[in-house]
């Protein structure tokens, strides 16, 4: 993986390939090759180069959580009693399956997490029985998402 000071260089063809794959990662390479006007082998070679550069970090299927009954998305600001609690708190949060993301932040909270629960009652259980029981957590502030309006990656 490249260091944060080393930017990955991509050309116009790389951008076209990436745009096609970001739209649909299962699109056949040969279809992309035909649309761009280069060989399938060239596409594979460029993709290997982009993976090696650290620009691509894999592909994945995206699960619709609502189809499994998970309808409550919340963001929780976590106040820790000491900054030294951060690594231990993150290790404990990582064990909670409802926690999807965890970020160190500036501002009032030490940590901001994104959680996905089946409903508000499930969220309350996660907060009371799991998150607030973590050693070093002094309090939390919860924001429930009513509806996600934008979901995208960085534009290439």
GROMACS .gro file of C-alpha atoms in nm:
model
  156
    1UNK     CA    1   0.000   0.000   0.000
    2UNK     CA    2   0.124   0.349  -0.083
    3UNK     CA    3   0.207   0.589   0.197
    4UNK     CA    4  -0.032   0.877   0.256
    5UNK     CA    5   0.223   1.117   0.098
    6UNK     CA    6   0.248   0.917  -0.226
    7UNK     CA    7  -0.045   0.976  -0.463
    8UNK     CA    8  -0.147   0.712  -0.714
    9UNK     CA    9  -0.127   0.829  -1.075
   10UNK     CA   10  -0.411   0.720  -1.303
   11UNK     CA   11  -0.474   0.812  -1.665
   12UNK     CA   12  -0.795   0.856  -1.864
   13UNK     CA   13  -0.822   0.486  -1.952
   14UNK     CA   14  -0.780   0.387  -1.585
   15UNK     CA   15  -1.058   0.634  -1.497
   16UNK     CA   16  -1.291   0.486  -1.760
   17UNK     CA   17  -1.225   0.133  -1.633
   18UNK     CA   18  -1.285   0.241  -1.273
   19UNK     CA   19  -1.608   0.423  -1.360
   20UNK     CA   20  -1.748   0.110  -1.528
   21UNK     CA   21  -1.652  -0.111  -1.236
   22UNK     CA   22  -1.776   0.133  -0.971
   23UNK     CA   23  -2.113   0.133  -1.146
   24UNK     CA   24  -2.121  -0.250  -1.159
   25UNK     CA   25  -1.828  -0.454  -1.030
   26UNK     CA   26  -1.967  -0.765  -1.201
   27UNK     CA   27  -1.960  -0.610  -1.548
   28UNK     CA   28  -1.761  -0.840  -1.779
   29UNK     CA   29  -1.405  -0.723  -1.849
   30UNK     CA   30  -1.449  -0.794  -2.221
   31UNK     CA   31  -1.756  -0.567  -2.233
   32UNK     CA   32  -1.554  -0.287  -2.073
   33UNK     CA   33  -1.268  -0.354  -2.316
   34UNK     CA   34  -1.504  -0.326  -2.615
   35UNK     CA   35  -1.653   0.000  -2.484
   36UNK     CA   36  -1.311   0.155  -2.421
   37UNK     CA   37  -1.142   0.010  -2.729
   38UNK     CA   38  -0.856  -0.186  -2.570
   39UNK     CA   39  -0.797  -0.558  -2.509
   40UNK     CA   40  -0.929  -0.753  -2.212
   41UNK     CA   41  -0.569  -0.842  -2.124
   42UNK     CA   42  -0.484  -0.471  -2.105
   43UNK     CA   43  -0.776  -0.416  -1.866
   44UNK     CA   44  -0.658  -0.704  -1.642
   45UNK     CA   45  -0.303  -0.566  -1.646
   46UNK     CA   46  -0.424  -0.218  -1.549
   47UNK     CA   47  -0.643  -0.358  -1.272
   48UNK     CA   48  -0.348  -0.553  -1.128
   49UNK     CA   49  -0.142  -0.231  -1.137
   50UNK     CA   50  -0.421  -0.038  -0.959
   51UNK     CA   51  -0.455  -0.309  -0.694
   52UNK     CA   52  -0.078  -0.314  -0.637
   53UNK     CA   53  -0.078   0.066  -0.601
   54UNK     CA   54  -0.329   0.045  -0.315
   55UNK     CA   55  -0.599   0.238  -0.504
   56UNK     CA   56  -0.831  -0.064  -0.520
   57UNK     CA   57  -0.909  -0.249  -0.202
   58UNK     CA   58  -1.118  -0.532  -0.341
   59UNK     CA   59  -1.476  -0.577  -0.450
   60UNK     CA   60  -1.773  -0.696  -0.250
   61UNK     CA   61  -2.142  -0.766  -0.262
   62UNK     CA   62  -2.354  -0.510  -0.079
   63UNK     CA   63  -2.626  -0.653   0.145
   64UNK     CA   64  -2.956  -0.468   0.181
   65UNK     CA   65  -2.994  -0.467   0.562
   66UNK     CA   66  -3.366  -0.386   0.543
   67UNK     CA   67  -3.423  -0.723   0.373
   68UNK     CA   68  -3.292  -0.882   0.696
   69UNK     CA   69  -3.504  -0.659   0.922
   70UNK     CA   70  -3.235  -0.403   1.014
   71UNK     CA   71  -3.411  -0.067   0.983
   72UNK     CA   72  -3.251   0.157   1.247
   73UNK     CA   73  -2.922   0.327   1.156
   74UNK     CA   74  -2.767   0.547   1.422
   75UNK     CA   75  -2.451   0.747   1.478
   76UNK     CA   76  -2.322   0.750   1.834
   77UNK     CA   77  -2.071   0.997   1.972
   78UNK     CA   78  -1.877   0.833   2.254
   79UNK     CA   79  -1.718   1.034   2.533
   80UNK     CA   80  -1.426   0.855   2.700
   81UNK     CA   81  -1.298   0.941   3.045
   82UNK     CA   82  -0.933   0.934   2.926
   83UNK     CA   83  -0.767   0.939   2.585
   84UNK     CA   84  -0.570   0.633   2.700
   85UNK     CA   85  -0.900   0.440   2.689
   86UNK     CA   86  -0.922   0.477   2.308
   87UNK     CA   87  -0.750   0.153   2.196
   88UNK     CA   88  -0.930  -0.058   2.458
   89UNK     CA   89  -1.265   0.099   2.374
   90UNK     CA   90  -1.213   0.039   2.002
   91UNK     CA   91  -1.119  -0.325   2.071
   92UNK     CA   92  -1.441  -0.367   2.272
   93UNK     CA   93  -1.650  -0.192   2.003
   94UNK     CA   94  -1.505  -0.422   1.738
   95UNK     CA   95  -1.664  -0.718   1.920
   96UNK     CA   96  -2.014  -0.567   1.886
   97UNK     CA   97  -2.159  -0.689   1.553
   98UNK     CA   98  -2.400  -0.396   1.522
   99UNK     CA   99  -2.106  -0.151   1.502
  100UNK     CA  100  -2.033  -0.098   1.131
  101UNK     CA  101  -1.782   0.189   1.150
  102UNK     CA  102  -1.564   0.348   1.415
  103UNK     CA  103  -1.378   0.679   1.380
  104UNK     CA  104  -1.152   0.882   1.606
  105UNK     CA  105  -1.276   1.242   1.584
  106UNK     CA  106  -1.196   1.597   1.674
  107UNK     CA  107  -1.451   1.791   1.876
  108UNK     CA  108  -1.649   1.680   2.178
  109UNK     CA  109  -1.643   1.303   2.128
  110UNK     CA  110  -1.342   1.080   2.137
  111UNK     CA  111  -1.503   0.829   1.901
  112UNK     CA  112  -1.792   0.833   1.653
  113UNK     CA  113  -1.951   0.502   1.555
  114UNK     CA  114  -2.215   0.396   1.305
  115UNK     CA  115  -2.448   0.118   1.422
  116UNK     CA  116  -2.721  -0.080   1.250
  117UNK     CA  117  -3.002  -0.230   1.455
  118UNK     CA  118  -3.333  -0.400   1.386
  119UNK     CA  119  -3.538  -0.128   1.557
  120UNK     CA  120  -3.519   0.137   1.831
  121UNK     CA  121  -3.560  -0.123   2.105
  122UNK     CA  122  -3.263  -0.319   1.968
  123UNK     CA  123  -3.064   0.008   1.954
  124UNK     CA  124  -3.147   0.076   2.319
  125UNK     CA  125  -3.025  -0.274   2.414
  126UNK     CA  126  -2.699  -0.224   2.223
  127UNK     CA  127  -2.646   0.114   2.391
  128UNK     CA  128  -2.735   0.009   2.745
  129UNK     CA  129  -2.604  -0.347   2.757
  130UNK     CA  130  -2.300  -0.327   2.528
  131UNK     CA  131  -2.163   0.019   2.444
  132UNK     CA  132  -2.220   0.195   2.777
  133UNK     CA  133  -2.075  -0.105   2.963
  134UNK     CA  134  -1.735  -0.061   2.797
  135UNK     CA  135  -1.467   0.043   3.044
  136UNK     CA  136  -1.371   0.408   2.988
  137UNK     CA  137  -1.700   0.515   2.824
  138UNK     CA  138  -1.833   0.802   3.032
  139UNK     CA  139  -2.140   0.881   2.819
  140UNK     CA  140  -2.282   0.866   2.468
  141UNK     CA  141  -2.480   1.091   2.236
  142UNK     CA  142  -2.701   0.918   1.977
  143UNK     CA  143  -2.836   1.042   1.646
  144UNK     CA  144  -3.083   0.819   1.460
  145UNK     CA  145  -3.077   0.843   1.081
  146UNK     CA  146  -3.429   0.889   0.945
  147UNK     CA  147  -3.336   0.815   0.583
  148UNK     CA  148  -3.005   0.807   0.393
  149UNK     CA  149  -3.016   1.054   0.105
  150UNK     CA  150  -2.669   1.017  -0.048
  151UNK     CA  151  -2.457   0.701  -0.077
  152UNK     CA  152  -2.156   0.722  -0.305
  153UNK     CA  153  -1.786   0.677  -0.344
  154UNK     CA  154  -1.536   0.944  -0.436
  155UNK     CA  155  -1.583   1.059  -0.797
  156UNK     CA  156  -1.318   0.940  -1.045
   0.00000   0.00000   0.00000
